[in-house]
Tab-separated table of C-alpha atoms in Angstrom:
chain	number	residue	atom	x	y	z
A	1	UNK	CA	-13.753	-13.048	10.464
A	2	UNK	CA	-15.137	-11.916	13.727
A	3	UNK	CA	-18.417	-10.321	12.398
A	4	UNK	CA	-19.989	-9.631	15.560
A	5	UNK	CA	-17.171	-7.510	16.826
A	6	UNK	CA	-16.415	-5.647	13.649
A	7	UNK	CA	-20.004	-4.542	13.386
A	8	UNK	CA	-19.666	-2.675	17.062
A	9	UNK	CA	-16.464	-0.856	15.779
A	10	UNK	CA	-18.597	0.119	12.946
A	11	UNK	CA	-21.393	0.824	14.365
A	12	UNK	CA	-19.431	2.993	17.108
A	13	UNK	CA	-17.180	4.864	14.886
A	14	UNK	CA	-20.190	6.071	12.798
A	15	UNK	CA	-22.039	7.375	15.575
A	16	UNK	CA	-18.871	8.927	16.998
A	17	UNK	CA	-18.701	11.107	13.610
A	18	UNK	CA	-22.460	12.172	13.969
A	19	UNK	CA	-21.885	13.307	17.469
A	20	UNK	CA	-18.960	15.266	16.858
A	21	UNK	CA	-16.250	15.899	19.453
A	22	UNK	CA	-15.670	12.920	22.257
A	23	UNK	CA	-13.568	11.762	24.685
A	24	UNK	CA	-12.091	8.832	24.763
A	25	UNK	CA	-14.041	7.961	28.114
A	26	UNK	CA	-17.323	8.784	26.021
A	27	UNK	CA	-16.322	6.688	23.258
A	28	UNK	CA	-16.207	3.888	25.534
A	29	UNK	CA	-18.957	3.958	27.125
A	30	UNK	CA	-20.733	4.717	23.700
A	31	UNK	CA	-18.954	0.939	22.782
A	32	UNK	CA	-20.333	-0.667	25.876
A	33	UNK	CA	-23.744	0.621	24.497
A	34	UNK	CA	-23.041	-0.260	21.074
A	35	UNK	CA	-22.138	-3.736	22.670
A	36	UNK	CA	-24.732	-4.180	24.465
A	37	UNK	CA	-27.554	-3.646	21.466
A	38	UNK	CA	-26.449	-3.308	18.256
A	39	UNK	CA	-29.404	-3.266	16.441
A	40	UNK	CA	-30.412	0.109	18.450
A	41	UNK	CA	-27.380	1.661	16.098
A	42	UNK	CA	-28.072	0.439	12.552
A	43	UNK	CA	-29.340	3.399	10.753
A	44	UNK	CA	-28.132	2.742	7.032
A	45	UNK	CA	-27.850	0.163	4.389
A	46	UNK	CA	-24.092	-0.237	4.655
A	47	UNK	CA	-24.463	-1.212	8.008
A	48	UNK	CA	-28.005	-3.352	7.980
A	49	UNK	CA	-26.366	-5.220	5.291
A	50	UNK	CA	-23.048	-6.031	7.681
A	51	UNK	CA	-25.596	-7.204	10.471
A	52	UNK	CA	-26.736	-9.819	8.514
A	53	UNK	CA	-23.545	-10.931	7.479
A	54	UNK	CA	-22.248	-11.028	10.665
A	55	UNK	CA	-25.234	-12.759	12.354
A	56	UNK	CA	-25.003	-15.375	8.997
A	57	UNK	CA	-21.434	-16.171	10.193
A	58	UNK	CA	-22.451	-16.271	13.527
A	59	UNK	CA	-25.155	-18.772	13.149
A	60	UNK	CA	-23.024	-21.005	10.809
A	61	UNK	CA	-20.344	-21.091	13.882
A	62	UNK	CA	-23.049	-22.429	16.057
A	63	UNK	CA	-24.013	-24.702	13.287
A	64	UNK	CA	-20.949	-26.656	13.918
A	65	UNK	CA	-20.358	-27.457	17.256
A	66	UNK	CA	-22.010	-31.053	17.068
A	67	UNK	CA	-20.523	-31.686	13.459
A	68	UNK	CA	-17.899	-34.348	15.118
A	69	UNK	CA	-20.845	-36.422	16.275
A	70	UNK	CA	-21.782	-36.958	12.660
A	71	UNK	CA	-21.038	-39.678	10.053
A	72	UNK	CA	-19.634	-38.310	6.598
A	73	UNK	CA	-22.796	-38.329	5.049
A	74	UNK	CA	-24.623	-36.802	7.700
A	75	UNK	CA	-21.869	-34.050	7.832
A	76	UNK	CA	-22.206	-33.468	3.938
A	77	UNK	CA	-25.404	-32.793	3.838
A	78	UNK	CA	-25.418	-30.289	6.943
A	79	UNK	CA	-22.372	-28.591	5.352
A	80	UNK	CA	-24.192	-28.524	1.778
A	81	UNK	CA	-27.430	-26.990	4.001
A	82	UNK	CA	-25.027	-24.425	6.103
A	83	UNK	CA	-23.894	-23.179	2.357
A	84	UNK	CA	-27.551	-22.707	0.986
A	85	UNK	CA	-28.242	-20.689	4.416
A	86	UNK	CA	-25.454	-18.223	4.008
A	87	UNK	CA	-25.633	-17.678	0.450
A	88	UNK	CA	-28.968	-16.846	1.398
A	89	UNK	CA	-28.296	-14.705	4.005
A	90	UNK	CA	-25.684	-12.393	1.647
A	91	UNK	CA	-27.999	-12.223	-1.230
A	92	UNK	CA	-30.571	-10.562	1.139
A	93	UNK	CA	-27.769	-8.446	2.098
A	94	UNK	CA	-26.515	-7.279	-0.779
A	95	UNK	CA	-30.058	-6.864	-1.915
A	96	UNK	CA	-29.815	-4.145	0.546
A	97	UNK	CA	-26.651	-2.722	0.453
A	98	UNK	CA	-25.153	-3.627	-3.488
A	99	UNK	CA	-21.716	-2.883	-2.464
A	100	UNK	CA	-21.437	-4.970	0.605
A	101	UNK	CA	-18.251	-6.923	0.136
A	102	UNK	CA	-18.405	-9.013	2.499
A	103	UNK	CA	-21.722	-10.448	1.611
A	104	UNK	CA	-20.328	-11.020	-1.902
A	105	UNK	CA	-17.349	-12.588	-1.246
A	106	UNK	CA	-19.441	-14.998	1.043
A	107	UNK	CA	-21.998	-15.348	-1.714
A	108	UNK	CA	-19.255	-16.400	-4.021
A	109	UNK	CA	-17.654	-19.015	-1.851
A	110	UNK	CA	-20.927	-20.311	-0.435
A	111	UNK	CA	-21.315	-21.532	-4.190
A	112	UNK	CA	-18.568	-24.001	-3.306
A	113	UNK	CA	-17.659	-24.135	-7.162
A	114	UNK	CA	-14.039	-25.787	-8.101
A	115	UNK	CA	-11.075	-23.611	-6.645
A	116	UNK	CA	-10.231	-22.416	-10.542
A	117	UNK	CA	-14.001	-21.176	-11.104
A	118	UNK	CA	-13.891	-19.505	-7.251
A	119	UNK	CA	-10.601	-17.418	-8.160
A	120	UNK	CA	-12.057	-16.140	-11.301
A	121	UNK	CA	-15.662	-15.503	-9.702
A	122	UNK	CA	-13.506	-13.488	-6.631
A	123	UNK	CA	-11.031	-11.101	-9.479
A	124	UNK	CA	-14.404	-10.303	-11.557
A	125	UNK	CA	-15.917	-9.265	-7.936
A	126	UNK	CA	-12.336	-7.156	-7.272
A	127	UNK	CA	-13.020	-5.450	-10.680
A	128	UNK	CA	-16.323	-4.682	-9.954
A	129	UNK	CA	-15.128	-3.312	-6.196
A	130	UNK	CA	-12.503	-1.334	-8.008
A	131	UNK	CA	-14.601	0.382	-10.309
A	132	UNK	CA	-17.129	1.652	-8.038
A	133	UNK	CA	-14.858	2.580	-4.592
A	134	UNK	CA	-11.292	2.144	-5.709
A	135	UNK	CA	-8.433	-0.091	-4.055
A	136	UNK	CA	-7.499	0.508	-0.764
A	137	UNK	CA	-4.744	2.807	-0.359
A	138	UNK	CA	-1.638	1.842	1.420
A	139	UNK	CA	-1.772	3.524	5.056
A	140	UNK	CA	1.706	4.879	4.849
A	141	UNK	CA	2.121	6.005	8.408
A	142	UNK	CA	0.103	2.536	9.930
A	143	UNK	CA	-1.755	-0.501	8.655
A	144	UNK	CA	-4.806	-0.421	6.556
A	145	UNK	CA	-6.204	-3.301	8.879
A	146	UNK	CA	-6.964	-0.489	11.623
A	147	UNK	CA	-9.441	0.765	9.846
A	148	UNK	CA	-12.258	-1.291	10.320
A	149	UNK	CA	-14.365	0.317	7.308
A	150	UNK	CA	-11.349	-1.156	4.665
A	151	UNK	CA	-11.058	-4.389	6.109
A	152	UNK	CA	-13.586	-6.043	3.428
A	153	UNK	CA	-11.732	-4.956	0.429
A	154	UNK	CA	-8.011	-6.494	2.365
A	155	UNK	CA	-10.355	-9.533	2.794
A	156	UNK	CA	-10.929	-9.664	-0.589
A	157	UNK	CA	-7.446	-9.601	-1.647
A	158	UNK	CA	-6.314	-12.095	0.701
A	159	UNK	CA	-8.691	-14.795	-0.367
A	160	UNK	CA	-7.804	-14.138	-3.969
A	161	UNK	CA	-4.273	-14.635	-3.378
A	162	UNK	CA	-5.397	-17.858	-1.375
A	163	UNK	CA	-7.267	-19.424	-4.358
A	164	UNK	CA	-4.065	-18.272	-6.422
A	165	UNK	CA	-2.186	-20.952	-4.220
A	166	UNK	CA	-4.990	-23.235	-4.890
A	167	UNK	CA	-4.693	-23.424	-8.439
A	168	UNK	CA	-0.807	-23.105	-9.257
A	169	UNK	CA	-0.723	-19.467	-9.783
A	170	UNK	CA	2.109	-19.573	-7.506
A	171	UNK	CA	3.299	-16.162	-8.581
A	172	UNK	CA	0.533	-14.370	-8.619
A	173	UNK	CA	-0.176	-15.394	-5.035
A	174	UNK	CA	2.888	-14.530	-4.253
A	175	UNK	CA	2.822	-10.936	-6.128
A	176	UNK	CA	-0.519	-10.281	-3.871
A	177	UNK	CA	0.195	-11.815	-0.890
A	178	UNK	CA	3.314	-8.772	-0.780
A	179	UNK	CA	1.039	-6.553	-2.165
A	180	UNK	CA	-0.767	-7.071	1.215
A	181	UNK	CA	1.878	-7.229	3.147
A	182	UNK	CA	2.339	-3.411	1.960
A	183	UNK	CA	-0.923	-2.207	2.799
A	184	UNK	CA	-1.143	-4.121	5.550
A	185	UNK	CA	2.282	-4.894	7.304
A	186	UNK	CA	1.170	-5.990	10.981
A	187	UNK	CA	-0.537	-8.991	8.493
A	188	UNK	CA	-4.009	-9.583	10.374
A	189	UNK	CA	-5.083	-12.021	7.491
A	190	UNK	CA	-1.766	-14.137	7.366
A	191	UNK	CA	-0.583	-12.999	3.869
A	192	UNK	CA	2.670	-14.153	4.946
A	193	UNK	CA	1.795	-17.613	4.771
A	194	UNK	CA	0.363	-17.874	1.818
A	195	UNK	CA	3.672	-15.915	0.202
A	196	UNK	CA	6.057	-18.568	1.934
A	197	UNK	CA	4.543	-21.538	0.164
A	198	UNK	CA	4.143	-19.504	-3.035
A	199	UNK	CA	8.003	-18.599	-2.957
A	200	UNK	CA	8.863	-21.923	-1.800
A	201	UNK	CA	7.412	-23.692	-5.145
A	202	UNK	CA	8.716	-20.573	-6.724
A	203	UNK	CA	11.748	-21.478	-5.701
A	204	UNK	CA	12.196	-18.249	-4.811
A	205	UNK	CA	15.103	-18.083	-1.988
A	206	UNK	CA	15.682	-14.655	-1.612
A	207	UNK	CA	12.125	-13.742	-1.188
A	208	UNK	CA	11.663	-16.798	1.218
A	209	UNK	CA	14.570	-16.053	3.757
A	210	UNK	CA	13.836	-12.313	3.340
A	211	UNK	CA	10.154	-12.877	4.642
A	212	UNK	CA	11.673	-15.284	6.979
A	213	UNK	CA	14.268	-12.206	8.194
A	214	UNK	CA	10.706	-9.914	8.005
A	215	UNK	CA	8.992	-12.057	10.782
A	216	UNK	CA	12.453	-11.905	13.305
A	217	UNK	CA	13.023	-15.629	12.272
A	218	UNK	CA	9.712	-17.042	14.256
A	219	UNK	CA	8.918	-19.760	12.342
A	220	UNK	CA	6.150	-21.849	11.993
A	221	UNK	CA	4.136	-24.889	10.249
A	222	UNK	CA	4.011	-23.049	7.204
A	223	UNK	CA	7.700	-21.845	7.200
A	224	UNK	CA	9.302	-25.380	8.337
A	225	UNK	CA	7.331	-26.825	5.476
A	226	UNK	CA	7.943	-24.662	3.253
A	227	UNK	CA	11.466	-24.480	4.302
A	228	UNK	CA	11.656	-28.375	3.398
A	229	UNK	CA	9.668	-28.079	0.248
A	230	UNK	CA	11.827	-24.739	-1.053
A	231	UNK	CA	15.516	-26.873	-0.093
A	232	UNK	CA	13.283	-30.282	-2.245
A	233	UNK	CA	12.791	-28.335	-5.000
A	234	UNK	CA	16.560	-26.769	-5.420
A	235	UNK	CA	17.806	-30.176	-5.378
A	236	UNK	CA	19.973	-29.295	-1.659
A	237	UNK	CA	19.092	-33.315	-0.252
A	238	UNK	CA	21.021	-33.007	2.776
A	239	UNK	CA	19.706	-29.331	3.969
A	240	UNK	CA	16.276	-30.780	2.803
A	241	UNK	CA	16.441	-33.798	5.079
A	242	UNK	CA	17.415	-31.280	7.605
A	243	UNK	CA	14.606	-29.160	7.206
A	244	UNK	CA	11.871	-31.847	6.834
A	245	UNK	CA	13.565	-33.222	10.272
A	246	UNK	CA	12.812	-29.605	11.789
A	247	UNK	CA	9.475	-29.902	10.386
A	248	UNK	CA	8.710	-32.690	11.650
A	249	UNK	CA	10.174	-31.847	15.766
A	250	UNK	CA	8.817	-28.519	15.845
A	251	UNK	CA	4.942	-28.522	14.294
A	252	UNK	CA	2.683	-30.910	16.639
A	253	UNK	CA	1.683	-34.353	14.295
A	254	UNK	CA	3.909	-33.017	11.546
A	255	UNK	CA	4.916	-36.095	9.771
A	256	UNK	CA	1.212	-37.537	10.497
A	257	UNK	CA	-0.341	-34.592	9.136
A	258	UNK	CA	1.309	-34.883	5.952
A	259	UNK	CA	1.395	-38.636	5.402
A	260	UNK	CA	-2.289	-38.612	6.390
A	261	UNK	CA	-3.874	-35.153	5.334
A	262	UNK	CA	-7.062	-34.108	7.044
A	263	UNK	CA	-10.016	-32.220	5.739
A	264	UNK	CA	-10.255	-28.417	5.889
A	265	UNK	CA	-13.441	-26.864	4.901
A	266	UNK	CA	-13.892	-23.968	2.495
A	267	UNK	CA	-12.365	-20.844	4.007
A	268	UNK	CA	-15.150	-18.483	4.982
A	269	UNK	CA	-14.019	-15.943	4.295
A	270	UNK	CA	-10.815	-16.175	5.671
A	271	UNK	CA	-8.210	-18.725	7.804
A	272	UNK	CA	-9.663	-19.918	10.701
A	273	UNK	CA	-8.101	-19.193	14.072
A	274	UNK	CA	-6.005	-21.380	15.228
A	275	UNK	CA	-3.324	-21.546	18.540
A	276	UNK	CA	0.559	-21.563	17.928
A	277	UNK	CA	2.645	-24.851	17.634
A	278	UNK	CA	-1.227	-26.259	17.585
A	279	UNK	CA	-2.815	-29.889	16.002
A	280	UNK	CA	-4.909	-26.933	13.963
A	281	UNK	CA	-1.916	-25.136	12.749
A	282	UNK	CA	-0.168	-27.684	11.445
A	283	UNK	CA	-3.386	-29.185	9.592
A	284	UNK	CA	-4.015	-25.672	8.468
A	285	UNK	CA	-0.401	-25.452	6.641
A	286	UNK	CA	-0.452	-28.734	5.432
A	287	UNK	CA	-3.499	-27.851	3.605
A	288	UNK	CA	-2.953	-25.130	1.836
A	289	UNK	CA	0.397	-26.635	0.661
A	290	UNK	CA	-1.114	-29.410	-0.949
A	291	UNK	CA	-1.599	-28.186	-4.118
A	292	UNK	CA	1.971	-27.397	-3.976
A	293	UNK	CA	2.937	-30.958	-3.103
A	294	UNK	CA	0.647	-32.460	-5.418
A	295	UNK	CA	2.803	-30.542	-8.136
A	296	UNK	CA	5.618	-32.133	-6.471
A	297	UNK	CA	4.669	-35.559	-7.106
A	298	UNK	CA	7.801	-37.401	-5.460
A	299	UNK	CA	7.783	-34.715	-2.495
A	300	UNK	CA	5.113	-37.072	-0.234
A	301	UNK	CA	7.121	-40.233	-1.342
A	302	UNK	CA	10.761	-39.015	-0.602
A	303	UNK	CA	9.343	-37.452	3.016
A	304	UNK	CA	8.077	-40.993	3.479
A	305	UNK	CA	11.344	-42.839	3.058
A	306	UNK	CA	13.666	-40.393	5.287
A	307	UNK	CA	14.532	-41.891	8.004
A	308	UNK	CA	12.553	-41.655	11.159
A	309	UNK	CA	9.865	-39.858	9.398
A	310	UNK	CA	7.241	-42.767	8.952
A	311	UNK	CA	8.048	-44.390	12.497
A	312	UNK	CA	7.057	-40.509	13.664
A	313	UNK	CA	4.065	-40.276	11.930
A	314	UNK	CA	2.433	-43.923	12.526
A	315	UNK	CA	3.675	-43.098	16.498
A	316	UNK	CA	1.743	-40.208	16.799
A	317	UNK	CA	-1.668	-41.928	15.207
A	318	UNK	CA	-1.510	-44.594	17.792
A	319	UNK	CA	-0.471	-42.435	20.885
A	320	UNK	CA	-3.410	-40.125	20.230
A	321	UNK	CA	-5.943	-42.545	19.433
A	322	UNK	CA	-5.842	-40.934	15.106
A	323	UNK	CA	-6.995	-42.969	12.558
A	324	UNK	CA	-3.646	-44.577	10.261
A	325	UNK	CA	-4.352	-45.105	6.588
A	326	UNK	CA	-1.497	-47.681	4.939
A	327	UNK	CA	0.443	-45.230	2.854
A	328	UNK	CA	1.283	-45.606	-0.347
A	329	UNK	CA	3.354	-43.917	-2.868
């Protein structure tokens, strides 16, 4: 979530509507201003409260530029003080502004409760948004993600249909994940990828090679993964070995990555960035499958004994310098 940046739109569109008529010359130099001092533009609750979310999740990204000079103790308790801070932060928020989603959402997940308490915590705060400002409607002639004012309640949806994947309700993660995908089709939050690993356990083919045909075939970690774990599951060996092969090539420390998982922090609020055919990627997929191939128990075990596909992995640790864990079925 880029706080910072979303608060300028905000802030700029509002004051557009009080000033009437613009150009779009004016409007951009009205930005630049906006840009330059936001604070000089917050005139209501809706948007005080938004400041302070966005300068919570600024601060907590500063917070962690030294966090790979720490031990794992020393990095647990930082992360468990980071938490306290911003679920400080959105209470004071949304003890200004009751209906600031954002600063709920954030207040939920800076609780860092078990994934099956988080998902019902976020649907009871989806019920509550619902009943007070409604759903948001599906832009039929655009994407619901260009308006900047709806982009909370999308946010919302996504990471309930993320901590659907994280608890095995594979089909209701996949039922919102589309449901986003409507309302939302140019897919700023990644929906897709969180419906390709549901439909893959699903082992739903149609839906996987039709979102596969959706996104002109450009695949990724979480489609050649899923793509392996979809062919597993339908008992296709061969095409499986295949796939996990193509996994493997095409996503950077593939075979590493899932022989030797790595640790992705709580989602806050939503996927972190992270550069094509990347290390981050890759990590990034391999996590969010893992529930998924934890339900799968022989999955890990059967990757492990293809051929090639341990040599790969154990290569890649020592070329780079990665730590190598004996693995073990």
């Amino acid at each position: 979530m880029r706080g910072q940046e979303e608060l300028v739109r905000r802030l700029a569109l509002k004051r557009r509507r009080q000033l009437g008529t613009m150009s779009e010359e004016a409007y951009a130099e009205l930005e630049l201003a906006v840009r330059d001092d936001p604070t000089r533009f917050v005139d209501d609750a809706q948007e005080e409260a938004f400041a302070l979310v966005a300068q919570a999740l600024a601060d907590l990204e500063r917070s962690q530029h030294d966090d790979d000079l720490l031990d794992d103790q020393q990095y647990l308790r930082q992360r468990e003080k980071r938490l306290v801070k911003l679920g400080a932060a959105c209470s004071q928020a949304l003890q200004i502004d009751e209906n600031c989603i954002d600063a709920a959402l954030l207040f939920a997940l800076s609780k860092d409760l078990p994934p099956s308490q988080t998902a019902v915590a976020l649907v009871e705060l989806e019920e509550q948004c619902v009943q007070r400002s409604g759903d948001v409607e599906t832009c039929v002639a655009g994407d619901a993600w260009t308006n900047v004012f709806e982009r909370p309640m999308l946010r919302l949806h996504n990471a309930i249909a993320h901590y659907c994947l994280c608890t095995a309700r594979y089909s209701q993660a996949r039922e919102r994940s589309i449901d986003l995908l409507t309302k939302a089709p140019l897919d700023a939050l990644g929906a897709r990828l969180t419906c390709v690993l549901a439909m893959a356990r699903l082992e739903d083919e149609d839906g996987f090679y039709w979102l596969e045909a959706r996104e002109g075939h450009r695949g990724n970690a979480w489609f050649h993964l899923g793509r392996a774990i979809l062919l597993y599951k339908l008992g296709r060996m061969p095409a499986a070995r295949r796939a996990l092969g193509g996994y493997d090539r095409l996503c950077t420390a593939g075979a590493y990555v899932l022989l030797q998982p790595v640790f992705v922090d709580t989602y806050l609020p939503d996927r972190p960035s992270f550069s094509p055919q990347s290390f981050s990627e890759t990590v990034l997929a391999v996590h969010e499958a893992d529930p998924i191939i934890s339900d799968i128990p022989d999955f890990a075990a059967w990757a492990c004994d293809q051929p090639g596909f341990l040599d790969s992995a154990q290569d890649y640790a020592r070329r780079n310098g990665m730590e190598w864990r004996d693995w073990e079925e």
